[in-house]
Coordinates of C-alpha atoms and ligand atoms in Angstrom, one line a residue:
M316 CA 75.1 10.8 -32.2
I317 CA 71.6 10.1 -34.2
K318 CA 71.2 6.8 -33.0
D319 CA 71.7 7.6 -29.2
I320 CA 69.0 11.4 -30.0
I321 CA 66.5 7.9 -31.5
L322 CA 66.8 5.7 -28.5
Q323 CA 65.9 8.5 -26.0
H324 CA 63.5 9.4 -28.5
I325 CA 61.9 6.2 -28.1
E326 CA 61.7 5.8 -24.4
K327 CA 60.7 9.1 -23.6
V328 CA 57.3 8.5 -26.8
K329 CA 56.9 4.7 -24.0
N330 CA 56.3 7.1 -21.2
I331 CA 53.5 9.7 -23.4
S332 CA 51.3 9.9 -20.7
A333 CA 48.6 11.9 -22.9
T334 CA 44.6 11.5 -21.4
T335 CA 42.9 14.4 -23.6
K336 CA 42.3 13.4 -27.7
E337 CA 44.4 17.3 -27.7
E338 CA 47.1 15.9 -26.4
I339 CA 47.2 13.0 -28.5
E340 CA 46.9 15.4 -31.2
N341 CA 49.9 17.1 -29.8
A342 CA 52.5 14.5 -29.8
R343 CA 51.6 12.3 -33.2
I344 CA 52.1 16.0 -34.9
E345 CA 55.0 16.2 -32.6
Y346 CA 57.0 13.0 -33.4
L347 CA 54.6 12.5 -36.9
G348 CA 54.0 15.9 -38.7
K349 CA 55.4 17.2 -41.3
K350 CA 58.2 19.5 -39.5
G351 CA 57.6 16.8 -37.2
V352 CA 60.4 14.2 -35.5
M353 CA 60.7 11.8 -37.2
N354 CA 61.0 13.5 -41.0
D355 CA 63.7 15.4 -38.8
L356 CA 65.7 12.7 -38.3
F357 CA 64.8 11.1 -42.1
A358 CA 66.7 13.9 -43.4
K359 CA 69.0 13.6 -40.8
F360 CA 69.2 9.9 -41.8
K361 CA 70.8 11.1 -45.4
E362 CA 74.1 11.8 -43.3
V363 CA 74.9 8.7 -42.2
A364 CA 78.2 6.9 -42.6
P365 CA 77.3 3.9 -45.3
E366 CA 77.9 0.8 -42.2
E367 CA 75.3 2.6 -39.9
R368 CA 72.2 2.6 -42.6
K369 CA 71.5 -0.8 -41.9
E370 CA 71.4 -0.3 -37.8
I371 CA 70.0 3.2 -37.3
G372 CA 67.5 2.4 -40.4
I373 CA 66.0 -0.7 -38.2
L374 CA 65.8 2.2 -34.9
L375 CA 64.2 4.8 -37.1
N376 CA 61.3 2.0 -38.0
E377 CA 61.1 1.2 -34.7
L378 CA 61.1 4.4 -33.9
K379 CA 58.0 5.0 -35.7
N380 CA 55.7 1.9 -35.0
T381 CA 57.5 2.7 -31.2
V382 CA 55.1 6.0 -32.1
Q383 CA 52.2 5.2 -33.8
N384 CA 51.1 2.4 -32.0
K385 CA 51.4 4.2 -28.7
I386 CA 49.1 6.7 -30.5
D387 CA 46.9 4.1 -31.3
T388 CA 46.8 2.7 -27.2
L389 CA 46.0 6.5 -26.5
K390 CA 42.9 6.3 -28.8
E391 CA 41.8 3.5 -28.0
T392 CA 41.6 3.9 -23.9
I393 CA 40.1 7.7 -24.5
A394 CA 37.6 6.2 -26.5
E395 CA 37.3 2.9 -23.8
Q396 CA 37.2 5.3 -21.3
Q397 CA 33.8 7.0 -22.7
E398 CA 32.1 4.0 -23.2
A399 CA 32.5 3.4 -19.6
L400 CA 31.0 7.7 -18.6
Q401 CA 28.1 6.0 -21.2
P402 CA 25.0 4.4 -19.2
K403 CA 24.6 1.2 -20.8
E404 CA 20.9 1.2 -21.0
D405 CA 18.3 4.5 -21.6
F406 CA 16.5 4.6 -18.5
T407 CA 14.2 6.9 -20.0
K408 CA 13.0 4.5 -22.4
P409 CA 9.0 3.9 -21.2
A410 CA 8.4 -0.2 -19.8
N411 CA 7.0 -2.2 -21.6
A412 CA 3.4 -2.7 -21.4
V413 CA 1.8 -4.8 -19.5
S414 CA -1.8 -5.8 -20.0
L415 CA -3.1 -6.0 -17.1
G416 CA -7.5 -7.5 -16.5
S417 CA -9.9 -5.0 -15.5
I418 CA -12.5 -4.9 -12.8
H419 CA -16.0 -5.8 -14.1
P420 CA -18.4 -3.2 -14.8
L421 CA -20.8 -4.4 -12.0
T422 CA -18.0 -5.4 -10.2
T423 CA -16.9 -1.6 -10.0
V424 CA -21.4 -0.4 -9.7
R425 CA -21.8 -2.7 -6.7
K426 CA -18.4 -1.7 -4.9
E427 CA -19.6 2.1 -5.7
I428 CA -23.0 1.6 -4.4
I429 CA -21.9 -0.2 -1.2
D430 CA -19.4 2.8 -0.7
I431 CA -22.7 5.3 -1.3
F432 CA -24.7 3.8 1.4
S433 CA -21.2 2.5 4.1
R434 CA -21.4 6.9 4.2
I435 CA -24.5 7.3 5.9
G436 CA -24.0 3.8 8.6
F437 CA -24.6 1.0 6.4
T438 CA -22.8 -2.5 6.7
V439 CA -23.1 -5.8 4.3
A440 CA -24.9 -8.3 5.7
E441 CA -25.0 -11.6 3.7
G442 CA -27.6 -14.4 2.9
P443 CA -27.5 -17.4 1.3
E444 CA -28.4 -18.0 -2.7
I445 CA -29.5 -21.8 -2.3
E446 CA -32.4 -20.5 0.3
D447 CA -35.9 -21.8 1.5
D448 CA -39.6 -20.8 0.7
W449 CA -39.4 -19.1 3.7
H450 CA -36.9 -16.5 3.8
V451 CA -37.8 -15.4 0.3
F452 CA -41.6 -15.7 -0.1
S453 CA -43.5 -16.3 3.2
A454 CA -41.9 -14.7 6.3
L455 CA -41.6 -11.4 3.5
N456 CA -45.6 -12.2 2.7
F457 CA -46.2 -13.2 0.1
P458 CA -49.5 -15.1 0.2
P459 CA -49.6 -19.6 -0.6
E460 CA -51.5 -18.7 -4.6
H461 CA -48.0 -15.9 -5.3
P462 CA -47.6 -16.2 -9.1
A463 CA -43.4 -15.9 -7.5
R464 CA -44.1 -19.2 -6.1
D465 CA -44.8 -20.0 -9.6
M466 CA -42.1 -22.8 -11.9
Q467 CA -42.5 -20.5 -14.8
D468 CA -40.3 -17.6 -11.9
T469 CA -38.3 -20.0 -9.9
F470 CA -35.6 -22.4 -10.0
F471 CA -37.2 -25.2 -7.9
V472 CA -34.4 -27.8 -5.7
E473 CA -36.2 -31.0 -6.3
N474 CA -36.9 -32.7 -3.7
G475 CA -36.2 -30.5 -1.6
R476 CA -37.9 -30.6 1.8
E477 CA -41.9 -32.1 2.6
D478 CA -42.6 -29.7 5.2
G479 CA -43.4 -27.2 2.3
N480 CA -40.1 -25.3 2.6
D481 CA -39.0 -26.0 -0.4
V482 CA -35.8 -25.4 -1.7
L483 CA -35.1 -22.6 -4.5
L484 CA -31.9 -20.4 -6.0
R485 CA -33.1 -17.3 -4.1
T486 CA -35.3 -14.9 -6.1
H487 CA -34.2 -11.8 -4.8
T488 CA -31.9 -10.3 -1.8
S489 CA -34.4 -9.9 0.2
S490 CA -34.4 -12.9 2.1
V491 CA -31.2 -11.2 3.7
Q492 CA -33.7 -8.8 5.2
V493 CA -35.5 -12.0 7.6
R494 CA -32.4 -13.9 7.8
T495 CA -30.5 -10.6 9.0
M496 CA -33.4 -9.7 11.6
E497 CA -33.9 -13.6 12.6
R498 CA -30.3 -13.2 14.2
Q499 CA -30.3 -9.8 15.2
Q500 CA -32.3 -6.7 16.9
P501 CA -32.7 -3.5 15.8
P502 CA -31.5 -1.0 15.1
I503 CA -30.9 -3.0 11.4
R504 CA -28.8 -1.1 8.9
I505 CA -27.9 -3.3 6.0
I506 CA -27.6 -3.4 2.8
A507 CA -27.0 -6.1 1.0
P508 CA -25.5 -7.3 -2.0
G509 CA -26.0 -10.7 -3.7
R510 CA -26.5 -13.0 -6.6
V511 CA -30.3 -14.2 -7.8
F512 CA -32.2 -16.5 -9.6
R513 CA -34.8 -16.3 -12.4
N514 CA -36.7 -18.5 -14.7
E515 CA -36.3 -15.8 -17.5
A516 CA -35.7 -16.6 -21.1
I517 CA -32.1 -14.8 -21.5
S518 CA -32.9 -11.6 -23.8
A519 CA -31.2 -7.6 -23.6
R520 CA -33.3 -6.7 -21.4
A521 CA -33.6 -10.1 -19.3
H522 CA -31.5 -12.9 -17.5
C523 CA -32.0 -15.4 -15.5
I524 CA -28.8 -15.0 -13.0
F525 CA -28.8 -11.0 -12.3
H526 CA -27.2 -8.6 -9.4
Q527 CA -29.7 -7.0 -6.7
I528 CA -28.9 -4.9 -3.8
E529 CA -31.4 -5.0 -0.3
G530 CA -31.6 -2.6 2.0
L531 CA -33.2 -2.3 5.2
Y532 CA -33.4 -0.1 8.1
I533 CA -34.9 -0.7 10.7
D534 CA -35.0 0.8 14.6
K535 CA -37.8 3.5 16.7
N536 CA -39.7 5.6 14.7
V537 CA -38.5 5.4 10.9
S538 CA -41.1 7.0 8.6
F539 CA -41.2 6.8 4.9
A540 CA -39.2 10.5 5.0
D541 CA -36.7 8.9 6.4
L542 CA -36.8 6.4 3.4
K543 CA -36.6 9.4 0.7
Q544 CA -34.4 11.0 2.3
S545 CA -31.9 8.5 1.8
L546 CA -32.8 7.2 -1.6
L547 CA -32.3 10.9 -3.1
Y548 CA -28.8 10.8 -0.9
F549 CA -27.6 7.8 -3.0
V550 CA -29.2 9.4 -5.6
K551 CA -27.4 12.2 -6.1
E552 CA -24.0 10.5 -5.5
M553 CA -24.5 7.2 -7.6
F554 CA -25.8 9.6 -10.3
G555 CA -24.8 14.1 -9.5
T556 CA -26.7 15.9 -7.9
D557 CA -28.8 18.0 -10.5
T558 CA -30.8 13.9 -10.4
K559 CA -34.3 14.4 -9.5
I560 CA -36.4 11.5 -7.9
R561 CA -40.2 10.6 -8.3
L562 CA -41.6 8.1 -6.4
R563 CA -45.0 6.7 -7.3
P564 CA -47.3 3.6 -5.4
S565 CA -46.8 0.2 -6.6
Y566 CA -46.9 -2.4 -4.7
F567 CA -45.0 -5.4 -3.1
P568 CA -46.2 -7.8 -0.2
F569 CA -43.8 -7.0 2.3
T570 CA -44.1 -2.7 2.6
E571 CA -46.8 -0.9 3.0
P572 CA -47.0 1.6 1.9
S573 CA -44.9 0.4 -1.6
A574 CA -43.0 2.3 -4.0
E575 CA -40.8 2.8 -7.4
M576 CA -38.2 5.1 -7.9
D577 CA -37.8 6.6 -11.0
I578 CA -34.9 8.9 -10.8
S579 CA -34.8 12.2 -13.8
C580 CA -33.3 10.6 -17.3
T581 CA -29.7 10.7 -16.9
I582 CA -29.1 11.0 -20.7
C583 CA -31.3 13.9 -21.2
K584 CA -31.4 15.4 -17.9
G585 CA -35.5 15.2 -17.9
E586 CA -35.9 16.3 -21.4
G587 CA -37.1 13.3 -22.9
C588 CA -35.5 10.5 -25.3
N589 CA -35.1 7.4 -26.6
I590 CA -33.5 6.1 -23.2
C591 CA -36.2 7.4 -20.9
K592 CA -38.7 6.3 -23.6
H593 CA -39.9 10.1 -23.9
T594 CA -40.8 10.6 -20.2
G595 CA -38.3 11.7 -18.9
W596 CA -38.0 9.5 -15.4
L597 CA -36.0 5.9 -15.3
E598 CA -37.4 3.4 -13.2
I599 CA -34.3 2.1 -10.5
L600 CA -36.1 1.0 -8.1
G601 CA -38.8 -0.8 -5.4
C602 CA -39.0 0.2 -2.4
G603 CA -41.2 1.5 0.6
M604 CA -42.1 0.9 4.8
V605 CA -42.1 -2.7 5.7
D606 CA -44.9 -4.4 6.4
P607 CA -46.0 -5.0 10.6
N608 CA -45.8 -8.8 9.3
V609 CA -43.0 -9.1 8.1
L610 CA -41.6 -8.2 11.4
E611 CA -43.3 -9.7 13.8
A612 CA -42.6 -13.4 11.2
S613 CA -38.5 -12.0 11.8
G614 CA -39.3 -12.1 15.9
I615 CA -39.5 -7.7 16.5
D616 CA -42.1 -5.7 18.0
S617 CA -43.8 -4.0 15.2
K618 CA -45.5 -2.0 17.3
V619 CA -41.7 -0.7 18.9
Y620 CA -40.2 -0.5 15.5
S621 CA -41.0 0.1 12.0
G622 CA -38.1 0.7 9.4
F623 CA -37.6 0.7 5.2
A624 CA -36.8 -1.4 2.2
F625 CA -35.4 -0.8 -1.2
G626 CA -34.0 -3.4 -2.9
M627 CA -32.6 -2.4 -6.5
G628 CA -30.9 -4.2 -9.3
V629 CA -27.0 -3.8 -10.3
E630 CA -26.8 -4.6 -13.9
R631 CA -29.7 -1.6 -14.6
I632 CA -28.1 0.9 -12.5
A633 CA -24.9 -0.3 -14.3
M634 CA -26.5 0.2 -18.0
L635 CA -28.4 3.9 -17.3
K636 CA -24.5 5.0 -15.8
Y637 CA -22.2 3.1 -18.4
D638 CA -24.9 3.0 -21.6
V639 CA -25.4 -0.3 -21.9
K640 CA -27.9 -1.5 -24.5
D641 CA -27.6 -5.8 -24.3
L642 CA -28.5 -6.9 -20.3
R643 CA -26.2 -10.3 -22.0
Q644 CA -23.0 -8.3 -22.6
Y645 CA -22.0 -8.1 -19.0
F646 CA -21.9 -12.4 -19.2
E647 CA -20.2 -12.9 -22.5
N648 CA -16.4 -11.3 -21.6
D649 CA -15.7 -10.6 -24.0
I650 CA -12.9 -8.9 -24.5
R651 CA -13.6 -5.8 -26.1
F652 CA -16.5 -4.9 -24.2
L653 CA -14.7 -5.2 -20.7
N654 CA -11.6 -3.8 -22.0
Q655 CA -13.5 -0.3 -21.4
F656 CA -13.9 -0.6 -17.9
A657 CA -10.1 -0.2 -17.4
G658 CA -9.2 2.6 -15.1
V659 CA -12.8 2.9 -14.6
I660 CA -12.0 2.6 -10.6
Ligands
DAH643 N1 -37.3 -7.5 -4.2 C1 -37.8 -6.9 -4.8 C2 -37.8 -7.2 -6.4 O1 -36.8 -8.0 -6.6 C3 -37.1 -5.7 -4.6 C4 -37.3 -4.9 -3.7 C5 -39.1 -4.0 -3.8 C6 -36.9 -4.9 -2.3 C7 -38.9 -3.1 -2.5 C8 -38.0 -4.4 -1.9 C9 -39.0 -3.6 -1.6 O2 -37.0 -4.3 -0.5 O3 -39.2 -2.4 -0.9 O4 -38.0 -7.0 -7.1

């Protein structure tokens, strides 16, 4: 009986459990293909007696719809399963860029200088920025009439002390030498980084606020040769092993003998260029053997101990290292300038 056949097919179709595209396609061909079950049944439908036609026709349509629905549902299920297997996010995509600040070039250079000297036993010492005459001038052997004491050169704090120990903004970090020696007996081996202040007109080459690093080494039998070797080590670490140094006699009240140190030009390697004004040399620091008067003023026996000192400007070293032409750029906080140093350290 055709009716039973159709009813069996309806049950069978409901239970089709195809799980791949091929299996679904095979089921579709089996039922809806040219030589498939549906066409076969429709052919047989012609032989159905007229009084049964209505019922069989409805059943045939039901079978056809059941087949179509089943195939659609199976296809959907497969599509959903495949989508579930796809990762929702593309984990290979690069992250959104987050713009971070960069370390200021003066900070980088200060840190580098500290690192170099710490490798040969120097530790960091600090002192106040608001100082007094004793620690900035008198204890460092500046005579009373020295021009540095002039208001033209130094920022004094008004209504300072009446005993002549004026209060002022330190003009150099050499004051930290005095403070260290006052509280500590040798051996002393310190570097003192810090901000200093001078009453200067601001230009490409001068500023009223800048940074220095002072060095001090006091022990028995410290010689000028120790000074020279320490500075040579620093220069080779900072500017490269092929850099040369040259010491020229100079004068500072707190050292005797005193010298200024040049390095072979970092740009032209001593050939002569605009940066070194065609001399092949660049001045980078002042130094010398600590004057016995300075040791005595700070309570250290100059017959037992000797030592050397040096002082350098951080801005100057950074200018040479990064070829910065105008000192003011360090303080303007122009993001285009600062960005160049992102990733330097
Ligand atoms: N204090 C000096 C200055 O500001 C730099 C200096 C020179 C420091 C010679 C020293 C030194 O310790 O020995 O120009």
